[in-house]
Coordinates of C-alpha atoms and ligand atoms in Angstrom, one line a residue:
M1 CA 11.5 -29.7 -14.9
S2 CA 14.2 -27.6 -16.6
A3 CA 17.7 -27.4 -15.2
P4 CA 18.3 -24.4 -12.9
P5 CA 19.9 -21.4 -14.6
T6 CA 23.7 -21.2 -14.5
P7 CA 24.7 -18.2 -12.4
K8 CA 27.0 -15.6 -14.0
S9 CA 27.9 -13.6 -10.9
R10 CA 28.1 -14.4 -7.2
I11 CA 28.4 -12.6 -3.9
L12 CA 32.0 -12.6 -2.8
G13 CA 31.6 -10.6 0.4
T14 CA 29.1 -8.5 2.4
G15 CA 29.4 -5.6 4.9
H16 CA 27.4 -3.0 6.7
Y17 CA 27.6 0.0 8.9
V18 CA 25.1 1.7 11.1
P19 CA 25.6 4.9 13.1
E20 CA 26.2 4.6 16.8
K21 CA 23.4 6.9 18.0
V22 CA 20.1 5.1 18.8
V23 CA 16.7 6.7 19.0
S24 CA 14.1 4.6 20.8
N25 CA 10.3 4.8 20.4
V26 CA 10.2 6.3 23.9
D27 CA 12.5 9.0 22.7
L28 CA 10.1 9.8 19.9
E29 CA 7.2 10.1 22.4
K30 CA 8.9 13.3 23.5
I31 CA 9.0 14.8 20.0
V32 CA 5.7 13.9 18.4
D33 CA 2.2 12.6 19.4
T34 CA 3.0 8.9 19.3
S35 CA 3.6 6.0 21.6
D36 CA 5.9 3.1 21.9
A37 CA 2.9 0.8 21.8
W38 CA 1.5 2.2 18.5
I39 CA 4.9 2.1 16.7
T40 CA 5.7 -1.5 18.0
E41 CA 2.2 -2.9 17.2
R42 CA 1.7 -1.2 13.8
T43 CA 5.3 -1.6 12.5
G44 CA 7.5 -3.8 14.7
I45 CA 10.0 -1.0 15.0
R46 CA 11.5 -0.4 18.5
R47 CA 14.6 1.6 17.7
R48 CA 16.4 3.2 14.8
H49 CA 20.0 4.4 14.3
V50 CA 20.6 8.0 13.4
A51 CA 23.7 9.6 11.9
S52 CA 25.8 12.1 13.9
E53 CA 25.9 15.7 12.7
N54 CA 29.3 15.3 11.1
E55 CA 28.5 12.1 9.2
V56 CA 27.4 12.2 5.6
T57 CA 25.8 9.5 3.4
S58 CA 29.1 8.6 1.5
D59 CA 30.9 8.1 4.9
M60 CA 28.5 5.3 5.8
A61 CA 28.5 3.9 2.3
A62 CA 32.3 3.8 2.2
L63 CA 32.5 2.0 5.6
A64 CA 30.0 -0.6 4.5
G65 CA 31.9 -1.0 1.2
R66 CA 35.2 -1.4 2.8
R67 CA 33.8 -4.1 5.1
A68 CA 32.4 -6.0 2.1
L69 CA 35.7 -5.8 0.3
E70 CA 37.5 -7.1 3.4
A71 CA 35.0 -10.0 3.7
A72 CA 35.7 -10.8 0.0
G73 CA 39.5 -10.7 0.6
L74 CA 39.7 -7.9 -2.1
N75 CA 41.0 -4.3 -2.3
A76 CA 39.4 -1.2 -3.8
A77 CA 41.9 -1.6 -6.7
D78 CA 40.2 -4.9 -7.7
L79 CA 36.9 -3.1 -8.4
D80 CA 35.6 -2.4 -12.0
M81 CA 32.5 -0.5 -10.9
I82 CA 30.6 1.0 -8.0
I83 CA 26.8 1.1 -7.9
V84 CA 25.2 3.0 -5.0
G85 CA 21.4 2.7 -4.4
T86 CA 20.3 5.8 -2.6
I87 CA 17.8 8.7 -2.6
S88 CA 19.6 10.6 0.2
G89 CA 23.1 11.2 -1.2
D90 CA 25.5 13.9 0.1
S91 CA 24.0 16.4 -2.5
P92 CA 21.8 16.2 -5.6
M93 CA 24.9 16.3 -7.7
P94 CA 27.3 14.6 -8.1
A95 CA 26.5 11.0 -7.5
C96 CA 27.1 9.7 -4.0
A97 CA 29.1 6.9 -5.7
A98 CA 31.7 9.4 -6.9
H99 CA 32.4 10.3 -3.2
V100 CA 32.5 6.6 -2.3
Q101 CA 35.0 5.9 -5.0
Q102 CA 37.4 8.5 -3.5
K103 CA 36.8 7.5 0.1
I104 CA 37.6 3.8 -0.5
G105 CA 40.5 4.7 -2.8
A106 CA 39.3 3.0 -6.0
G107 CA 40.6 4.1 -9.4
D108 CA 38.7 6.0 -12.1
I109 CA 36.2 3.2 -12.5
P110 CA 32.6 4.0 -13.3
A111 CA 30.7 4.9 -10.1
F112 CA 27.0 5.9 -10.3
D113 CA 23.9 6.1 -8.2
V114 CA 20.6 4.2 -8.8
S115 CA 17.5 6.0 -7.7
A116 CA 15.0 3.2 -6.9
A117 CA 14.5 4.1 -3.2
C118 CA 14.0 1.0 -1.1
A119 CA 14.5 -1.2 -4.1
G120 CA 17.9 0.4 -4.8
F121 CA 20.0 -2.6 -3.6
I122 CA 18.0 -5.1 -5.7
Y123 CA 18.3 -2.8 -8.7
G124 CA 22.0 -2.5 -8.1
L125 CA 22.5 -6.3 -7.8
T126 CA 20.5 -6.8 -11.0
I127 CA 22.6 -4.2 -12.9
A128 CA 25.9 -5.6 -11.5
D129 CA 24.9 -9.2 -12.5
Q130 CA 24.3 -8.0 -16.1
F131 CA 27.7 -6.3 -16.4
I132 CA 29.4 -9.4 -15.0
A133 CA 27.4 -11.7 -17.3
T134 CA 28.5 -9.8 -20.4
G135 CA 32.1 -9.7 -19.2
A136 CA 32.1 -5.9 -19.2
A137 CA 33.0 -6.0 -15.5
R138 CA 34.5 -8.6 -13.3
C139 CA 34.2 -7.1 -9.8
V140 CA 31.4 -4.7 -8.8
L141 CA 30.7 -3.1 -5.4
V142 CA 26.9 -2.7 -4.8
I143 CA 25.9 -0.5 -1.9
G144 CA 22.5 0.5 -0.4
V145 CA 22.8 3.6 1.8
E146 CA 20.4 6.1 3.3
L147 CA 20.7 9.0 5.6
L148 CA 17.0 9.6 5.9
S149 CA 17.0 11.3 9.3
R150 CA 18.0 14.5 7.5
I151 CA 15.2 14.4 5.0
L152 CA 12.4 13.5 7.4
D153 CA 9.8 15.9 8.8
W154 CA 10.4 15.4 12.6
Q155 CA 6.9 16.9 13.3
D156 CA 5.1 14.3 11.1
R157 CA 4.4 11.3 13.2
T158 CA 3.2 9.3 10.1
T159 CA 6.8 9.2 8.7
C160 CA 9.4 10.2 11.2
V161 CA 8.9 7.1 13.4
L162 CA 9.4 4.7 10.5
F163 CA 12.8 5.4 9.1
G164 CA 16.5 5.0 10.1
D165 CA 20.0 5.6 8.8
G166 CA 22.6 3.0 7.6
A167 CA 24.5 1.3 4.8
G168 CA 25.0 -2.2 3.5
A169 CA 27.1 -3.6 0.7
A170 CA 28.0 -6.6 -1.4
V171 CA 30.9 -7.3 -3.7
L172 CA 30.0 -9.3 -6.8
G173 CA 32.4 -11.3 -9.0
P174 CA 32.2 -14.0 -11.6
A175 CA 30.5 -17.2 -10.6
G176 CA 32.4 -20.5 -10.7
D177 CA 30.9 -23.8 -11.8
D178 CA 29.7 -24.8 -8.3
G179 CA 26.1 -23.4 -8.8
R180 CA 26.6 -20.6 -6.4
G181 CA 25.6 -17.1 -7.5
I182 CA 22.6 -15.1 -8.7
L183 CA 20.0 -17.5 -10.0
A184 CA 17.4 -14.9 -11.0
S185 CA 16.7 -11.3 -10.6
R186 CA 13.6 -9.2 -11.7
I187 CA 13.0 -5.5 -11.3
F188 CA 9.7 -3.5 -11.9
T189 CA 8.4 0.1 -11.8
D190 CA 4.8 1.4 -11.8
G191 CA 5.0 5.2 -12.2
S192 CA 1.2 5.6 -11.8
L193 CA 1.9 5.4 -8.0
A194 CA 4.8 7.9 -8.1
H195 CA 2.8 10.3 -6.0
A196 CA 2.4 7.9 -3.1
L197 CA 5.9 8.2 -1.7
T198 CA 7.8 11.4 -2.6
I199 CA 10.0 14.3 -1.7
P200 CA 7.9 16.8 -3.8
G201 CA 10.2 19.9 -3.7
G202 CA 13.7 20.5 -4.8
G203 CA 13.5 19.3 -8.4
S204 CA 12.4 20.8 -11.8
A205 CA 8.7 20.4 -10.9
E206 CA 8.9 22.4 -7.8
P207 CA 12.1 24.3 -7.3
L208 CA 12.7 25.0 -3.6
T209 CA 11.4 28.4 -2.3
P210 CA 11.3 29.7 1.3
E211 CA 7.6 28.9 1.3
G212 CA 8.3 25.4 0.0
I213 CA 10.7 24.8 2.8
A214 CA 8.2 26.2 5.4
R215 CA 5.7 23.7 4.0
K216 CA 8.3 20.8 4.3
R217 CA 8.1 20.2 0.6
N218 CA 11.8 19.1 0.8
K219 CA 10.9 16.2 3.2
V220 CA 9.5 12.7 2.8
H221 CA 5.8 12.5 2.2
M222 CA 4.1 9.1 2.1
M223 CA 0.6 7.7 1.6
G224 CA 1.2 4.8 3.9
Q225 CA -1.9 2.7 3.4
E226 CA -1.6 2.8 -0.4
I227 CA 2.1 1.6 -0.2
F228 CA 1.2 -1.0 2.4
R229 CA -1.4 -2.7 0.2
V230 CA 0.7 -2.7 -3.0
A231 CA 3.9 -3.8 -1.1
I232 CA 2.3 -7.1 0.0
K233 CA 1.0 -7.8 -3.5
N234 CA 4.1 -6.8 -5.4
L235 CA 6.7 -8.3 -3.1
T236 CA 4.9 -11.6 -3.4
S237 CA 4.6 -11.5 -7.2
A238 CA 8.3 -10.5 -7.6
S239 CA 9.3 -13.3 -5.3
T240 CA 7.2 -15.7 -7.2
A241 CA 8.7 -14.5 -10.5
V242 CA 12.3 -15.2 -9.4
L243 CA 11.4 -18.5 -7.9
K244 CA 9.8 -19.5 -11.2
A245 CA 12.7 -18.2 -13.2
A246 CA 15.1 -20.3 -11.1
G247 CA 12.9 -23.4 -11.2
L248 CA 12.6 -23.5 -7.4
T249 CA 9.6 -23.6 -5.0
S250 CA 9.5 -21.6 -1.8
G251 CA 9.9 -24.9 0.0
E252 CA 13.4 -25.1 -1.4
L253 CA 14.5 -21.8 0.0
D254 CA 16.6 -21.4 3.1
W255 CA 16.1 -17.7 3.9
V256 CA 14.1 -14.7 2.7
V257 CA 15.6 -11.3 3.3
A258 CA 12.6 -8.9 2.7
H259 CA 12.8 -5.1 2.8
Q260 CA 12.3 -4.1 6.5
A261 CA 9.4 -1.6 6.2
N262 CA 6.7 -3.0 8.4
M263 CA 6.5 -6.3 10.3
R264 CA 2.9 -6.7 9.2
I265 CA 4.0 -6.6 5.5
I266 CA 6.6 -9.2 6.1
T267 CA 4.1 -11.5 7.9
Q268 CA 1.6 -11.2 5.0
V269 CA 4.3 -12.0 2.4
S270 CA 5.4 -15.0 4.5
D271 CA 1.7 -16.2 4.4
R272 CA 1.3 -15.7 0.7
L273 CA 4.6 -17.4 -0.2
S274 CA 3.8 -20.2 2.3
F275 CA 7.2 -19.7 3.7
P276 CA 7.7 -19.7 7.5
L277 CA 8.3 -16.4 9.2
E278 CA 11.1 -18.0 11.3
K279 CA 13.1 -18.2 8.0
F280 CA 12.8 -14.5 7.3
V281 CA 15.8 -12.5 8.4
I282 CA 14.3 -9.7 10.5
N283 CA 16.0 -6.7 12.1
I284 CA 13.3 -4.1 11.8
Q285 CA 13.0 -3.8 15.6
E286 CA 16.6 -2.4 15.7
Y287 CA 17.0 -0.3 12.6
G288 CA 13.5 0.7 11.4
N289 CA 13.2 1.2 7.6
T290 CA 16.6 2.1 6.2
S291 CA 15.3 2.0 2.6
S292 CA 17.9 0.7 0.2
A293 CA 20.2 -0.3 3.1
S294 CA 17.7 -2.6 4.7
I295 CA 18.4 -5.7 2.7
P296 CA 22.2 -5.6 2.6
I297 CA 22.3 -4.8 6.4
A298 CA 20.1 -7.8 7.2
L299 CA 21.9 -10.0 4.7
D300 CA 25.3 -9.1 6.2
E301 CA 24.1 -9.6 9.8
A302 CA 22.8 -13.0 8.9
V303 CA 26.0 -14.0 7.1
R304 CA 28.2 -12.8 10.0
D305 CA 26.2 -14.5 12.7
G306 CA 26.2 -17.8 10.8
R307 CA 22.5 -18.0 10.0
I308 CA 23.1 -17.8 6.3
T309 CA 25.8 -20.2 5.1
E310 CA 27.6 -21.2 1.9
G311 CA 25.3 -23.0 -0.6
Q312 CA 22.0 -21.8 0.9
S313 CA 19.3 -20.3 -1.3
V314 CA 18.4 -16.8 -0.3
L315 CA 15.5 -14.7 -1.7
M316 CA 15.7 -10.9 -1.4
C317 CA 12.8 -8.6 -2.2
A318 CA 12.1 -4.9 -1.8
L319 CA 9.6 -2.2 -2.8
G320 CA 9.7 1.6 -2.4
A321 CA 9.1 4.9 -4.1
G322 CA 8.5 5.0 -7.8
I323 CA 7.0 2.7 -7.0
S324 CA 9.9 0.4 -7.8
W325 CA 10.3 -3.1 -6.7
G326 CA 12.1 -6.3 -7.4
A327 CA 13.5 -9.6 -6.2
T328 CA 16.8 -11.5 -6.4
L329 CA 17.4 -15.2 -5.8
V330 CA 20.9 -16.1 -4.9
R331 CA 22.7 -19.3 -3.9
M332 CA 25.3 -18.1 -1.4
Ligands
UT7_401 O1 9.9 1.6 2.5 C1 9.1 2.2 1.6 C2 7.8 1.5 1.6 N1 7.0 1.9 2.7 C3 6.2 1.0 3.3 O2 6.2 -0.1 2.9 C4 5.3 1.6 4.4 C5 3.9 1.0 4.2 N2 2.9 1.5 5.1 C6 2.9 1.2 6.4 O3 3.8 0.5 6.9 C7 1.7 1.6 7.2 O4 0.7 2.1 6.4 C8 2.1 2.7 8.3 C9 3.0 2.2 9.3 C10 2.8 3.9 7.6 C11 0.9 3.3 8.9 O5 0.2 2.2 9.6 P1 -1.4 2.0 9.3 O6 -1.8 0.9 10.1 O7 -1.6 2.0 7.9 O8 -1.9 3.4 10.0 P2 -2.9 4.5 9.3 O9 -2.1 5.3 8.4 O10 -4.1 3.8 8.8 O11 -3.3 5.3 10.6 C12 -4.1 4.8 11.6 C13 -4.2 5.8 12.7 C14 -4.5 7.2 12.2 O12 -5.3 7.8 13.2 P3 -6.9 8.0 13.0 O13 -7.1 8.8 11.7 O14 -7.4 6.6 12.9 O15 -7.3 8.7 14.2 C15 -3.1 7.9 12.2 O16 -3.2 9.3 12.4 O17 -2.9 5.9 13.4 C16 -2.5 7.3 13.4 N3 -1.0 7.3 13.4 C17 -0.3 7.3 14.5 N4 -0.6 7.2 15.8 C18 0.4 7.2 16.7 C19 -0.2 7.4 12.3 N5 1.1 7.4 12.7 C20 1.1 7.3 14.0 C21 2.1 7.3 15.0 N6 1.7 7.3 16.3 N7 3.4 7.4 14.7

């Protein structure tokens, strides 16, 4: 067996923020033709947090980012780069990361968004790891943030019950020689399934018109079953790929933090990886699917409540629109 890879970057601190307002499944029964029983059984979701009217995406991202910096014992001035995974920024232009840079008080460091939907945080970690590995950056703030409640069709029961708002963040810095850090990271995209999860209107293909707005073309549209099937397959294959790259077996993992989209997807990935469900960090019941924020929120909760501890091996995996997916294996 070959020696495990030498990590180049490691997670120095994590943080998250979720809005105060909670919308329960029972609350949704009053808005659309759904039931608490259907949502709970089919998805595992019981509640989701929803941003207040005066909150914007970059507010949530900045709060999560500040908490991650605090946990790392660093200041915004220590950062060399900010990467924000989001598909629901404050506006189509400029990048949400530009607002975050200002709100946390960082200097004129590069700050950019990554559009990989639910896989945005994994994409961000992978990019940050590369910049640190080459020495081009020392300290990178990676944030996953979504304010999906504003881009959902609240009359479409097939989507509005699934998603929630929130932000999670991690600060990455150079790894030491203690084996802690990112052991392997892999990202993938299959554009042949681009149509399966989309906001069809508002871009060059379909500029928004009053008719388009009336037809909710500026809202999230999803072919749920197609995504469901491919999520199980691709989350498993990406996880297997990073395990192989790191020279580990699933039996040597301490935790899996999988994207919180559907409890049935997580259960099937657990089966296929032969890794016990009890060792998955699960918070879907509380937040629903927060897209790119789901992994860093779950990771931070598990770090703060002492489940995930220093030296443990944690596998993170996510899939979303694009379709884009990936996995990162880290020794904390
Ligand atoms: O994060 C990005 C990646 N996204 C995902 O990973 C999501 C993947 N997909 C899923 O999680 C599931 O496909 C859903 C949760 C979206 C849907 O669950 P499903 O078991 O695949 O349901 P379905 O689409 O097959 O629908 C079954 C029935 C349908 O009724 P009929 O045609 O059988 O009469 C739907 O109309 O359930 C109905 N339905 C609902 N009923 C009550 C769909 N949504 C609801 C609802 N409440 N909210």
